[in-house]
PDB file of C-alpha atoms in Angstrom:
ATOM      1  CA  UNK A   1     -21.408 -27.118  25.850  1.00 59.00           C
ATOM      2  CA  UNK A   2     -17.723 -27.942  25.624  1.00 70.00           C
ATOM      3  CA  UNK A   3     -16.145 -27.143  22.311  1.00 92.00           C
ATOM      4  CA  UNK A   4     -14.499 -24.526  20.123  1.00 96.00           C
ATOM      5  CA  UNK A   5     -16.286 -21.212  19.659  1.00 96.00           C
ATOM      6  CA  UNK A   6     -15.470 -19.010  16.693  1.00 97.00           C
ATOM      7  CA  UNK A   7     -16.736 -15.498  16.126  1.00 96.00           C
ATOM      8  CA  UNK A   8     -17.931 -13.963  13.919  1.00 97.00           C
ATOM      9  CA  UNK A   9     -19.549 -16.503  11.584  1.00 95.00           C
ATOM     10  CA  UNK A  10     -19.578 -14.094   8.643  1.00 96.00           C
ATOM     11  CA  UNK A  11     -17.612 -10.937   7.910  1.00 97.00           C
ATOM     12  CA  UNK A  12     -17.154  -8.566   5.004  1.00 97.00           C
ATOM     13  CA  UNK A  13     -14.070  -6.350   5.000  1.00 97.00           C
ATOM     14  CA  UNK A  14     -12.769  -3.682   2.717  1.00 97.00           C
ATOM     15  CA  UNK A  15      -9.266  -4.019   1.332  1.00 98.00           C
ATOM     16  CA  UNK A  16      -6.764  -2.624   3.810  1.00 97.00           C
ATOM     17  CA  UNK A  17      -8.953  -3.020   6.882  1.00 97.00           C
ATOM     18  CA  UNK A  18      -7.790  -5.035   9.846  1.00 96.00           C
ATOM     19  CA  UNK A  19      -9.780  -7.375  12.023  1.00 96.00           C
ATOM     20  CA  UNK A  20      -9.483 -10.186  14.542  1.00 98.00           C
ATOM     21  CA  UNK A  21     -11.138 -13.573  14.295  1.00 98.00           C
ATOM     22  CA  UNK A  22     -11.834 -14.919  17.743  1.00 97.00           C
ATOM     23  CA  UNK A  23     -11.391 -18.518  18.851  1.00 98.00           C
ATOM     24  CA  UNK A  24     -12.011 -19.894  22.333  1.00 97.00           C
ATOM     25  CA  UNK A  25     -12.097 -23.433  23.709  1.00 96.00           C
ATOM     26  CA  UNK A  26     -13.145 -24.687  27.126  1.00 94.00           C
ATOM     27  CA  UNK A  27     -11.580 -28.151  27.020  1.00 93.00           C
ATOM     28  CA  UNK A  28      -8.169 -27.138  28.404  1.00 93.00           C
ATOM     29  CA  UNK A  29      -6.507 -28.207  25.152  1.00 94.00           C
ATOM     30  CA  UNK A  30      -2.897 -27.171  24.805  1.00 94.00           C
ATOM     31  CA  UNK A  31      -2.819 -27.335  21.016  1.00 95.00           C
ATOM     32  CA  UNK A  32      -4.776 -24.843  18.903  1.00 97.00           C
ATOM     33  CA  UNK A  33      -4.539 -23.962  15.236  1.00 97.00           C
ATOM     34  CA  UNK A  34      -5.982 -21.863  12.437  1.00 98.00           C
ATOM     35  CA  UNK A  35      -6.711 -23.175   8.946  1.00 98.00           C
ATOM     36  CA  UNK A  36      -8.093 -21.558   5.853  1.00 98.00           C
ATOM     37  CA  UNK A  37     -10.282 -23.472   3.409  1.00 97.00           C
ATOM     38  CA  UNK A  38     -10.272 -22.603  -0.269  1.00 95.00           C
ATOM     39  CA  UNK A  39     -11.979 -24.471  -3.138  1.00 90.00           C
ATOM     40  CA  UNK A  40      -9.786 -27.218  -4.552  1.00 88.00           C
ATOM     41  CA  UNK A  41      -7.111 -26.724  -1.915  1.00 90.00           C
ATOM     42  CA  UNK A  42      -8.548 -28.294   1.195  1.00 93.00           C
ATOM     43  CA  UNK A  43      -7.583 -26.817   4.545  1.00 96.00           C
ATOM     44  CA  UNK A  44      -4.188 -25.188   4.864  1.00 96.00           C
ATOM     45  CA  UNK A  45      -2.487 -24.393   8.141  1.00 97.00           C
ATOM     46  CA  UNK A  46      -1.941 -20.700   8.902  1.00 97.00           C
ATOM     47  CA  UNK A  47      -0.580 -20.656  12.484  1.00 98.00           C
ATOM     48  CA  UNK A  48      -0.614 -22.980  15.426  1.00 97.00           C
ATOM     49  CA  UNK A  49       0.156 -23.004  19.124  1.00 97.00           C
ATOM     50  CA  UNK A  50       1.228 -25.817  21.446  1.00 95.00           C
ATOM     51  CA  UNK A  51       0.520 -23.855  24.613  1.00 94.00           C
ATOM     52  CA  UNK A  52       0.129 -20.417  26.135  1.00 95.00           C
ATOM     53  CA  UNK A  53       2.923 -18.129  25.021  1.00 95.00           C
ATOM     54  CA  UNK A  54       4.025 -20.430  22.177  1.00 96.00           C
ATOM     55  CA  UNK A  55       3.052 -19.912  18.540  1.00 97.00           C
ATOM     56  CA  UNK A  56       4.506 -20.954  15.219  1.00 96.00           C
ATOM     57  CA  UNK A  57       3.863 -20.526  11.522  1.00 96.00           C
ATOM     58  CA  UNK A  58       2.129 -23.005   9.310  1.00 95.00           C
ATOM     59  CA  UNK A  59       2.010 -23.321   5.541  1.00 94.00           C
ATOM     60  CA  UNK A  60       0.392 -19.957   4.705  1.00 96.00           C
ATOM     61  CA  UNK A  61       1.205 -17.432   7.483  1.00 97.00           C
ATOM     62  CA  UNK A  62       1.725 -14.259   5.447  1.00 96.00           C
ATOM     63  CA  UNK A  63      -0.710 -11.479   6.264  1.00 96.00           C
ATOM     64  CA  UNK A  64      -1.807 -13.067   9.549  1.00 97.00           C
ATOM     65  CA  UNK A  65      -0.725 -12.654  13.131  1.00 97.00           C
ATOM     66  CA  UNK A  66      -1.529 -14.709  16.242  1.00 98.00           C
ATOM     67  CA  UNK A  67      -0.880 -14.661  19.957  1.00 96.00           C
ATOM     68  CA  UNK A  68      -1.706 -17.075  22.768  1.00 97.00           C
ATOM     69  CA  UNK A  69      -1.850 -15.337  26.119  1.00 97.00           C
ATOM     70  CA  UNK A  70      -4.168 -17.923  27.705  1.00 97.00           C
ATOM     71  CA  UNK A  71      -4.865 -21.611  27.157  1.00 96.00           C
ATOM     72  CA  UNK A  72      -8.462 -20.822  26.174  1.00 97.00           C
ATOM     73  CA  UNK A  73      -8.032 -18.153  23.500  1.00 97.00           C
ATOM     74  CA  UNK A  74      -6.222 -18.073  20.174  1.00 98.00           C
ATOM     75  CA  UNK A  75      -7.183 -15.025  18.088  1.00 98.00           C
ATOM     76  CA  UNK A  76      -6.186 -14.600  14.452  1.00 98.00           C
ATOM     77  CA  UNK A  77      -5.440 -11.066  13.263  1.00 98.00           C
ATOM     78  CA  UNK A  78      -5.576  -9.882   9.685  1.00 96.00           C
ATOM     79  CA  UNK A  79      -3.234  -6.944   9.542  1.00 91.00           C
ATOM     80  CA  UNK A  80      -4.302  -5.366   6.236  1.00 96.00           C
ATOM     81  CA  UNK A  81      -6.983  -7.399   4.490  1.00 96.00           C
ATOM     82  CA  UNK A  82      -6.499  -8.328   0.836  1.00 97.00           C
ATOM     83  CA  UNK A  83      -8.943 -10.004  -1.593  1.00 97.00           C
ATOM     84  CA  UNK A  84      -6.663 -13.078  -1.566  1.00 97.00           C
ATOM     85  CA  UNK A  85      -7.659 -13.572   2.066  1.00 97.00           C
ATOM     86  CA  UNK A  86     -11.266 -14.207   1.105  1.00 98.00           C
ATOM     87  CA  UNK A  87     -11.786 -17.678   2.516  1.00 98.00           C
ATOM     88  CA  UNK A  88     -13.423 -19.787   5.189  1.00 97.00           C
ATOM     89  CA  UNK A  89     -11.384 -19.880   8.375  1.00 98.00           C
ATOM     90  CA  UNK A  90     -11.431 -22.697  10.895  1.00 98.00           C
ATOM     91  CA  UNK A  91     -10.030 -22.802  14.378  1.00 97.00           C
ATOM     92  CA  UNK A  92      -9.264 -26.246  15.795  1.00 96.00           C
ATOM     93  CA  UNK A  93      -7.982 -27.578  19.081  1.00 96.00           C
ATOM     94  CA  UNK A  94      -6.603 -30.925  20.155  1.00 92.00           C
ATOM     95  CA  UNK A  95      -6.271 -32.633  23.495  1.00 86.00           C
ATOM     96  CA  UNK A  96      -4.963 -36.094  24.267  1.00 81.00           C
ATOM     97  CA  UNK A  97      -7.175 -37.781  21.701  1.00 78.00           C
ATOM     98  CA  UNK A  98      -6.389 -38.453  18.068  1.00 76.00           C
ATOM     99  CA  UNK A  99      -8.440 -35.872  16.235  1.00 81.00           C
ATOM    100  CA  UNK A 100      -9.230 -32.199  16.225  1.00 89.00           C
ATOM    101  CA  UNK A 101     -12.239 -30.388  17.608  1.00 93.00           C
ATOM    102  CA  UNK A 102     -13.201 -27.776  15.037  1.00 95.00           C
ATOM    103  CA  UNK A 103     -15.028 -24.510  15.401  1.00 96.00           C
ATOM    104  CA  UNK A 104     -17.957 -23.759  13.112  1.00 95.00           C
ATOM    105  CA  UNK A 105     -15.887 -21.573  10.807  1.00 96.00           C
ATOM    106  CA  UNK A 106     -15.858 -17.936   9.709  1.00 96.00           C
ATOM    107  CA  UNK A 107     -16.672 -16.979   6.150  1.00 97.00           C
ATOM    108  CA  UNK A 108     -14.625 -13.874   5.345  1.00 97.00           C
ATOM    109  CA  UNK A 109     -15.061 -11.800   2.203  1.00 97.00           C
ATOM    110  CA  UNK A 110     -12.608  -9.022   1.365  1.00 97.00           C
ATOM    111  CA  UNK A 111     -13.854  -6.545  -1.243  1.00 97.00           C
TER     112      UNK A 111
ATOM    113  CA  UNK B   1       6.886 -32.515   3.681  1.00 82.00           C
ATOM    114  CA  UNK B   2       3.843 -34.705   3.673  1.00 88.00           C
ATOM    115  CA  UNK B   3       1.216 -34.322   0.987  1.00 94.00           C
ATOM    116  CA  UNK B   4      -2.289 -35.717   0.628  1.00 97.00           C
ATOM    117  CA  UNK B   5      -3.985 -36.175  -2.732  1.00 97.00           C
ATOM    118  CA  UNK B   6      -7.617 -36.790  -3.527  1.00 97.00           C
ATOM    119  CA  UNK B   7      -7.920 -37.343  -7.248  1.00 96.00           C
ATOM    120  CA  UNK B   8     -11.712 -37.218  -7.462  1.00 96.00           C
ATOM    121  CA  UNK B   9     -12.982 -33.624  -7.071  1.00 96.00           C
ATOM    122  CA  UNK B  10     -16.604 -34.798  -7.389  1.00 97.00           C
ATOM    123  CA  UNK B  11     -18.429 -38.088  -7.177  1.00 97.00           C
ATOM    124  CA  UNK B  12     -22.028 -39.197  -7.125  1.00 97.00           C
ATOM    125  CA  UNK B  13     -23.780 -42.304  -5.875  1.00 98.00           C
ATOM    126  CA  UNK B  14     -27.304 -43.626  -5.980  1.00 98.00           C
ATOM    127  CA  UNK B  15     -29.079 -43.852  -2.659  1.00 98.00           C
ATOM    128  CA  UNK B  16     -28.533 -47.281  -1.018  1.00 97.00           C
ATOM    129  CA  UNK B  17     -25.532 -48.030  -3.252  1.00 98.00           C
ATOM    130  CA  UNK B  18     -21.853 -48.188  -2.298  1.00 98.00           C
ATOM    131  CA  UNK B  19     -19.223 -45.614  -3.183  1.00 98.00           C
ATOM    132  CA  UNK B  20     -15.460 -45.460  -2.652  1.00 98.00           C
ATOM    133  CA  UNK B  21     -13.505 -42.228  -2.261  1.00 98.00           C
ATOM    134  CA  UNK B  22      -9.789 -42.331  -3.001  1.00 98.00           C
ATOM    135  CA  UNK B  23      -6.911 -40.824  -1.074  1.00 98.00           C
ATOM    136  CA  UNK B  24      -3.173 -41.181  -1.484  1.00 98.00           C
ATOM    137  CA  UNK B  25      -0.460 -39.600   0.605  1.00 98.00           C
ATOM    138  CA  UNK B  26       3.251 -39.155   0.588  1.00 97.00           C
ATOM    139  CA  UNK B  27       5.412 -39.471   3.682  1.00 95.00           C
ATOM    140  CA  UNK B  28       8.770 -40.822   4.756  1.00 94.00           C
ATOM    141  CA  UNK B  29       7.489 -41.593   8.243  1.00 94.00           C
ATOM    142  CA  UNK B  30       6.426 -45.011   9.404  1.00 93.00           C
ATOM    143  CA  UNK B  31       4.158 -44.011  12.286  1.00 94.00           C
ATOM    144  CA  UNK B  32       1.211 -41.758  11.569  1.00 95.00           C
ATOM    145  CA  UNK B  33      -2.558 -41.425  11.612  1.00 95.00           C
ATOM    146  CA  UNK B  34      -5.000 -41.028   8.749  1.00 97.00           C
ATOM    147  CA  UNK B  35      -8.454 -39.546   8.952  1.00 96.00           C
ATOM    148  CA  UNK B  36     -11.563 -38.919   6.908  1.00 97.00           C
ATOM    149  CA  UNK B  37     -13.560 -35.811   7.752  1.00 97.00           C
ATOM    150  CA  UNK B  38     -17.029 -34.979   6.455  1.00 97.00           C
ATOM    151  CA  UNK B  39     -18.139 -31.398   5.827  1.00 97.00           C
ATOM    152  CA  UNK B  40     -21.871 -31.042   5.119  1.00 96.00           C
ATOM    153  CA  UNK B  41     -23.362 -27.763   3.836  1.00 93.00           C
ATOM    154  CA  UNK B  42     -23.496 -26.554   7.439  1.00 93.00           C
ATOM    155  CA  UNK B  43     -19.696 -26.206   7.185  1.00 93.00           C
ATOM    156  CA  UNK B  44     -19.180 -28.272  10.332  1.00 93.00           C
ATOM    157  CA  UNK B  45     -16.160 -30.604  10.244  1.00 95.00           C
ATOM    158  CA  UNK B  46     -17.135 -34.086  11.416  1.00 94.00           C
ATOM    159  CA  UNK B  47     -14.683 -36.916  12.028  1.00 94.00           C
ATOM    160  CA  UNK B  48     -15.857 -39.987  10.125  1.00 97.00           C
ATOM    161  CA  UNK B  49     -13.114 -42.512  10.739  1.00 96.00           C
ATOM    162  CA  UNK B  50      -9.449 -42.774  11.638  1.00 95.00           C
ATOM    163  CA  UNK B  51      -6.698 -45.320  11.055  1.00 96.00           C
ATOM    164  CA  UNK B  52      -3.461 -45.834  12.935  1.00 94.00           C
ATOM    165  CA  UNK B  53      -0.636 -46.749  10.563  1.00 95.00           C
ATOM    166  CA  UNK B  54       0.728 -49.449  12.865  1.00 93.00           C
ATOM    167  CA  UNK B  55      -2.568 -51.338  12.693  1.00 92.00           C
ATOM    168  CA  UNK B  56      -2.966 -53.698   9.769  1.00 88.00           C
ATOM    169  CA  UNK B  57      -6.683 -54.127  10.336  1.00 94.00           C
ATOM    170  CA  UNK B  58      -8.833 -51.678   8.418  1.00 96.00           C
ATOM    171  CA  UNK B  59     -10.976 -49.388  10.540  1.00 95.00           C
ATOM    172  CA  UNK B  60     -14.773 -49.543  10.314  1.00 96.00           C
ATOM    173  CA  UNK B  61     -17.503 -47.312  11.743  1.00 94.00           C
ATOM    174  CA  UNK B  62     -20.998 -48.567  10.929  1.00 96.00           C
ATOM    175  CA  UNK B  63     -21.507 -47.960   7.168  1.00 97.00           C
ATOM    176  CA  UNK B  64     -18.035 -46.427   6.764  1.00 98.00           C
ATOM    177  CA  UNK B  65     -14.900 -48.472   6.271  1.00 97.00           C
ATOM    178  CA  UNK B  66     -11.421 -47.852   4.944  1.00 98.00           C
ATOM    179  CA  UNK B  67      -9.001 -49.768   2.753  1.00 97.00           C
ATOM    180  CA  UNK B  68      -5.581 -48.909   4.138  1.00 97.00           C
ATOM    181  CA  UNK B  69      -2.661 -49.984   1.960  1.00 96.00           C
ATOM    182  CA  UNK B  70       0.465 -48.785   3.771  1.00 96.00           C
ATOM    183  CA  UNK B  71       2.989 -49.860   1.152  1.00 95.00           C
ATOM    184  CA  UNK B  72       0.995 -48.150  -1.596  1.00 96.00           C
ATOM    185  CA  UNK B  73       0.293 -45.136   0.655  1.00 97.00           C
ATOM    186  CA  UNK B  74      -3.379 -45.399  -0.135  1.00 97.00           C
ATOM    187  CA  UNK B  75      -6.332 -44.773   2.186  1.00 98.00           C
ATOM    188  CA  UNK B  76      -9.730 -45.068   0.525  1.00 98.00           C
ATOM    189  CA  UNK B  77     -13.116 -44.603   2.197  1.00 98.00           C
ATOM    190  CA  UNK B  78     -16.022 -46.900   1.397  1.00 98.00           C
ATOM    191  CA  UNK B  79     -19.548 -45.781   2.193  1.00 98.00           C
ATOM    192  CA  UNK B  80     -22.096 -48.588   2.112  1.00 98.00           C
ATOM    193  CA  UNK B  81     -25.882 -48.192   1.820  1.00 98.00           C
ATOM    194  CA  UNK B  82     -25.468 -44.512   0.947  1.00 98.00           C
ATOM    195  CA  UNK B  83     -27.990 -42.131   2.437  1.00 97.00           C
ATOM    196  CA  UNK B  84     -29.049 -38.633   1.433  1.00 97.00           C
ATOM    197  CA  UNK B  85     -27.387 -37.318   4.577  1.00 97.00           C
ATOM    198  CA  UNK B  86     -24.027 -38.585   3.338  1.00 98.00           C
ATOM    199  CA  UNK B  87     -23.939 -35.821   0.722  1.00 98.00           C
ATOM    200  CA  UNK B  88     -21.015 -33.613   1.736  1.00 98.00           C
ATOM    201  CA  UNK B  89     -17.427 -32.679   1.074  1.00 98.00           C
ATOM    202  CA  UNK B  90     -15.036 -35.357   2.315  1.00 98.00           C
ATOM    203  CA  UNK B  91     -11.466 -34.574   3.318  1.00 97.00           C
ATOM    204  CA  UNK B  92      -8.661 -37.057   3.799  1.00 98.00           C
ATOM    205  CA  UNK B  93      -6.083 -35.960   6.376  1.00 97.00           C
ATOM    206  CA  UNK B  94      -2.689 -37.080   7.656  1.00 96.00           C
ATOM    207  CA  UNK B  95      -1.026 -36.482  11.021  1.00 94.00           C
ATOM    208  CA  UNK B  96       2.401 -37.587  12.141  1.00 93.00           C
ATOM    209  CA  UNK B  97       2.490 -39.705  15.276  1.00 90.00           C
ATOM    210  CA  UNK B  98       5.855 -38.395  16.400  1.00 87.00           C
ATOM    211  CA  UNK B  99       6.389 -34.929  14.968  1.00 84.00           C
ATOM    212  CA  UNK B 100       3.855 -32.339  16.014  1.00 85.00           C
ATOM    213  CA  UNK B 101       0.089 -32.178  16.023  1.00 87.00           C
ATOM    214  CA  UNK B 102      -0.553 -30.498  12.681  1.00 92.00           C
ATOM    215  CA  UNK B 103      -2.822 -32.075  10.112  1.00 94.00           C
ATOM    216  CA  UNK B 104      -2.227 -32.117   6.366  1.00 96.00           C
ATOM    217  CA  UNK B 105      -5.471 -32.162   4.415  1.00 96.00           C
ATOM    218  CA  UNK B 106      -6.266 -33.257   0.905  1.00 97.00           C
ATOM    219  CA  UNK B 107      -8.223 -31.003  -1.464  1.00 96.00           C
ATOM    220  CA  UNK B 108     -11.499 -32.794  -0.834  1.00 97.00           C
ATOM    221  CA  UNK B 109     -14.081 -34.803  -2.766  1.00 98.00           C
ATOM    222  CA  UNK B 110     -17.627 -33.521  -3.099  1.00 97.00           C
ATOM    223  CA  UNK B 111     -20.072 -36.423  -2.848  1.00 98.00           C
ATOM    224  CA  UNK B 112     -23.613 -36.151  -4.174  1.00 98.00           C
ATOM    225  CA  UNK B 113     -26.244 -38.760  -3.283  1.00 98.00           C
ATOM    226  CA  UNK B 114     -28.976 -39.208  -5.863  1.00 97.00           C
ATOM    227  CA  UNK B 115     -32.461 -40.281  -4.720  1.00 94.00           C
TER     228      UNK B 115
END
């Protein structure tokens, strides 16, 4: 089925560990983005990309790294996990339509 | 920078009744889009309804309708004949029509539907 696939769905990390959240879409969307969702704060933009080879920072980029080597994939890297990065992470893509297509989210806990 | 405010962290409604969720936003732009997204316990983000700022007519989708007041920068969501499946977190979101594709989300309103 066409859509945005995020892996893993759940993850527990120890402080200082690194990991990569995977995001892939098969709709040939140029735009992709990563958001984090925290209680009382809605979804906040971490990084986004308007096409392969192009990335930019959003509202809360510190502690995260991204790259976009292909149109399909947009991984999010946590360089050295901190408890403040405990959150639910969403990947989203957008084509020519008005709205986003969201992945199913990753619940990350940093202990 | 644009901001989106949802002043009701939690609301409840009786099944079959009507409820209105509030959203206000701040922008200096004249052309933009507004959205309501629903997030049930499954965590999935579901588009409920959208409104183009250049359209004066309020958008409707079955039991969902909006009251868009451009001058007041207000964008409320009305849910009629509430159903148990409407229980969810609801997010209001803004996107510029001319400057980028990024969304700005409000903090959300958690809606409970009482049987």
